[in-house]
Coordinates of N, CA and C in Angstrom, one line a residue:
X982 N 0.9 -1.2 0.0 CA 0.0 0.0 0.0 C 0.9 1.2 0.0
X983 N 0.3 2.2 -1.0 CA 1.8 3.3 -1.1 C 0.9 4.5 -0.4
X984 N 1.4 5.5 0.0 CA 0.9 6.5 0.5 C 1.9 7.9 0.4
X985 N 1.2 8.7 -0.4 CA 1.7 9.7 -1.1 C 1.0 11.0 -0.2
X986 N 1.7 11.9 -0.1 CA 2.1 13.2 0.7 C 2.3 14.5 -0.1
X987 N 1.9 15.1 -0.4 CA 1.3 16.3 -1.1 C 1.8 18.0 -0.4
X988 N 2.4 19.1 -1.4 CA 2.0 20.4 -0.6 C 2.6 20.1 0.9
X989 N 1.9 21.2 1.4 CA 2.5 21.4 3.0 C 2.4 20.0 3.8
X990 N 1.8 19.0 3.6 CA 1.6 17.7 4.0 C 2.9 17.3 3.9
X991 N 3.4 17.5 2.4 CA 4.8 17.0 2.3 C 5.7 17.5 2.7
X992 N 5.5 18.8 3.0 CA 7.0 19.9 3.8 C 6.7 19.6 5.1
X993 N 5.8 19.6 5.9 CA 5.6 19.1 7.1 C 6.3 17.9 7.7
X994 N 6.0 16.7 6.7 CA 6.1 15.3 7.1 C 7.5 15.0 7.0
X995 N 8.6 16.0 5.7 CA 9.9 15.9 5.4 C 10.0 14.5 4.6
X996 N 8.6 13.9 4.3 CA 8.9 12.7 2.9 C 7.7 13.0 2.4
X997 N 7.7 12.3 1.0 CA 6.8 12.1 -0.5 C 5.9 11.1 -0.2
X998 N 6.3 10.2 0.8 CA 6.2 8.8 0.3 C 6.3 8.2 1.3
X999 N 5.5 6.7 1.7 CA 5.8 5.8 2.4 C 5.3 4.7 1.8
X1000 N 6.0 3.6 2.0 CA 5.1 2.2 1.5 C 4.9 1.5 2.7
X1001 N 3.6 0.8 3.0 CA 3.1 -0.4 4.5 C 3.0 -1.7 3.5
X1002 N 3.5 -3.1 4.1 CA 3.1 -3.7 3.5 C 3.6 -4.6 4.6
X1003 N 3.3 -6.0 4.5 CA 3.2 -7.1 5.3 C 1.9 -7.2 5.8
X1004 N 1.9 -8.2 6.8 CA 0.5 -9.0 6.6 C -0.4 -8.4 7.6
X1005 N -0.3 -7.2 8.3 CA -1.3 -6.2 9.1 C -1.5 -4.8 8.5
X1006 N -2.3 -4.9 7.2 CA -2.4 -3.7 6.5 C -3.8 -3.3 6.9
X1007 N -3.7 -2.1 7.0 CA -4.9 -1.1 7.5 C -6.3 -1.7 6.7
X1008 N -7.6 -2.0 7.4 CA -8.7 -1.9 6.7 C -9.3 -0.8 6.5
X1009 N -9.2 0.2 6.9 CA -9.6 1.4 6.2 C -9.3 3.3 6.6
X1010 N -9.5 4.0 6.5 CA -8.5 5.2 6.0 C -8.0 5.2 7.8
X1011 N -9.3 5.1 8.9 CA -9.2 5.5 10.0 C -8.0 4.8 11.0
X1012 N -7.9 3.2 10.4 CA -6.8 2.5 11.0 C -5.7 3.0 10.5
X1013 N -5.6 3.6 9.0 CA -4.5 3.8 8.3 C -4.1 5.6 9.4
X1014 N -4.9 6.0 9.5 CA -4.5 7.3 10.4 C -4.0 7.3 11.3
X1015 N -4.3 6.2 12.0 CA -3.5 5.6 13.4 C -1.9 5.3 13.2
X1016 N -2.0 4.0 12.5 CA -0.6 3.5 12.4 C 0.3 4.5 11.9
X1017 N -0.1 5.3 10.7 CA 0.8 6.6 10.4 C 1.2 7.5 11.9
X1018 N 0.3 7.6 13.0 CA 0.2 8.9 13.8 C 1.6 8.2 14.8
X1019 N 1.4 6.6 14.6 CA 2.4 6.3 15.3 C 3.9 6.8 15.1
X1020 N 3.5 7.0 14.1 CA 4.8 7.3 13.4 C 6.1 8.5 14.0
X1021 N 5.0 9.1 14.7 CA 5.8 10.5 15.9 C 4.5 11.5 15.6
X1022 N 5.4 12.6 16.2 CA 4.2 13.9 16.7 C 3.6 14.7 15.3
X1023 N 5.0 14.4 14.9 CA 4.2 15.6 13.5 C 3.6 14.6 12.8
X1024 N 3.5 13.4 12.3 CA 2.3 12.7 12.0 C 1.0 13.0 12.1
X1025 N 1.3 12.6 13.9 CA -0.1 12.8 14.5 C -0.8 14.3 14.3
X1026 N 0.2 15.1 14.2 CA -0.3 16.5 13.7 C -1.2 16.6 13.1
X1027 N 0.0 16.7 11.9 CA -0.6 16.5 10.3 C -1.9 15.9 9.7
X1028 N -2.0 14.5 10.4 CA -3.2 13.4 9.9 C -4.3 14.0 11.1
X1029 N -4.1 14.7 11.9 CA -5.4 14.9 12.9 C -5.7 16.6 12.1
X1030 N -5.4 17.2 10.8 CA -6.3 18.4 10.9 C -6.9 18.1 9.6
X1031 N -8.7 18.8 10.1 CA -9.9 18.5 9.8 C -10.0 18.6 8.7
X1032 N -9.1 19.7 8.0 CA -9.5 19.9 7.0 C -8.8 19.4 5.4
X1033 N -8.2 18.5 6.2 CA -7.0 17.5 5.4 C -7.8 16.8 4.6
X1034 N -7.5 16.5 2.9 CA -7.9 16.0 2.0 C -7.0 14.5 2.0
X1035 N -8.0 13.8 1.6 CA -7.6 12.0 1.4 C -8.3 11.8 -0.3
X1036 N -6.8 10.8 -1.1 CA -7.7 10.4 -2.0 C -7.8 9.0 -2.2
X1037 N -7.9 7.8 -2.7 CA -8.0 6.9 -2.2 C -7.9 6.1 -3.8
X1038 N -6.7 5.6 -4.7 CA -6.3 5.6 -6.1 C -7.3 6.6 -6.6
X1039 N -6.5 7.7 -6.6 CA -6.7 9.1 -7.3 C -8.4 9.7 -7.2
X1040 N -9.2 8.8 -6.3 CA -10.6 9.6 -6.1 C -10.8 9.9 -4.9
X1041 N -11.2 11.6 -4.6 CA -10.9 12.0 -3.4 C -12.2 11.1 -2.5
X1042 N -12.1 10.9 -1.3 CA -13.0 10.4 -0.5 C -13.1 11.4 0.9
X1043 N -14.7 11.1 1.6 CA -14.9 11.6 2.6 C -15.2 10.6 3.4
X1044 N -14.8 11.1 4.9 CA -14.6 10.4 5.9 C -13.9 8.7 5.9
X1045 N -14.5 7.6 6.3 CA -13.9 6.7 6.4 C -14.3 5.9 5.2
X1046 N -13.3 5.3 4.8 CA -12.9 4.2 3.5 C -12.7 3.2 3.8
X1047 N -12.9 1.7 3.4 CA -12.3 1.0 3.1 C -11.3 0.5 2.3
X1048 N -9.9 0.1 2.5 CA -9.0 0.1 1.9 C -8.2 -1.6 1.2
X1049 N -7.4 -1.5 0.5 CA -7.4 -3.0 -0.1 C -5.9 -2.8 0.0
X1050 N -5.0 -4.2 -0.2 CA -4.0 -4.1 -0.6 C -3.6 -3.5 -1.8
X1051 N -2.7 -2.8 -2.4 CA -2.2 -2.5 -3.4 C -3.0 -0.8 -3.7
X1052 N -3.7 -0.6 -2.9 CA -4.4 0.8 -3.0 C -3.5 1.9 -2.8
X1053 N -3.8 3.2 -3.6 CA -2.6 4.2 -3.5 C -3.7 5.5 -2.4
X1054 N -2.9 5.9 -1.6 CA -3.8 6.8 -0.6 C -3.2 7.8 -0.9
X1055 N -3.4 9.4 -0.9 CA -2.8 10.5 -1.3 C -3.9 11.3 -0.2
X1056 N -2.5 11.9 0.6 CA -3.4 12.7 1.8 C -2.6 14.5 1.4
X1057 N -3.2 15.5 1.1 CA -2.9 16.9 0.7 C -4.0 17.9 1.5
X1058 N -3.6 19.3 1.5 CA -4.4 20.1 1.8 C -5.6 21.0 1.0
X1059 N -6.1 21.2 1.5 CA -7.2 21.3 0.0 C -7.1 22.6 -0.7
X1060 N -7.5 22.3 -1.8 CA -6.9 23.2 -3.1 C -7.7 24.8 -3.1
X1061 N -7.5 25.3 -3.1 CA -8.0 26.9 -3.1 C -7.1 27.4 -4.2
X1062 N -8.4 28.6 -4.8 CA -7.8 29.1 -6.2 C -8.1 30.3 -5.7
X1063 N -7.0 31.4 -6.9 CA -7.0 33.1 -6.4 C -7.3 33.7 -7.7

């Protein structure tokens, strides 16, 4: 499962990118928020504000997902135009 990092998400986190794999993979976006938060504080930051966009293989989703092996998650801030 790849999980991609976007915008301030990505300057925040200091990576692009993480891959999870082995045989305890998230069933869905909310487990996947946890084990990421484990990760340290600015994780847990980052993945706890509200207004944080999730997309779930490139279609954005709301609230909780179910997720599969091999699925691409992409968590960014949401897009505003000027």
């Amino acid at each position: 499962m790849k999980v991609l990092f976007f915008a301030s998400v990505r300057e925040r986190l200091g990576t692009a990118e993480c891959e999870l794999d082995g045989g305890t993979l998230p069933a869905d976006l909310d487990a996947l928020r946890e084990a990421l938060a484990a990760r340290g504080d600015v994780f847990r930051e980052v993945l706890a504000q509200p207004n944080l966009v999730c997309a779930v293989n490139q279609a954005v989703v709301h609230g909780n997902a179910a997720l599969r092996p091999g699925d691409e998650i992409a968590f960014f801030p949401p897009v505003t135009g000027g």
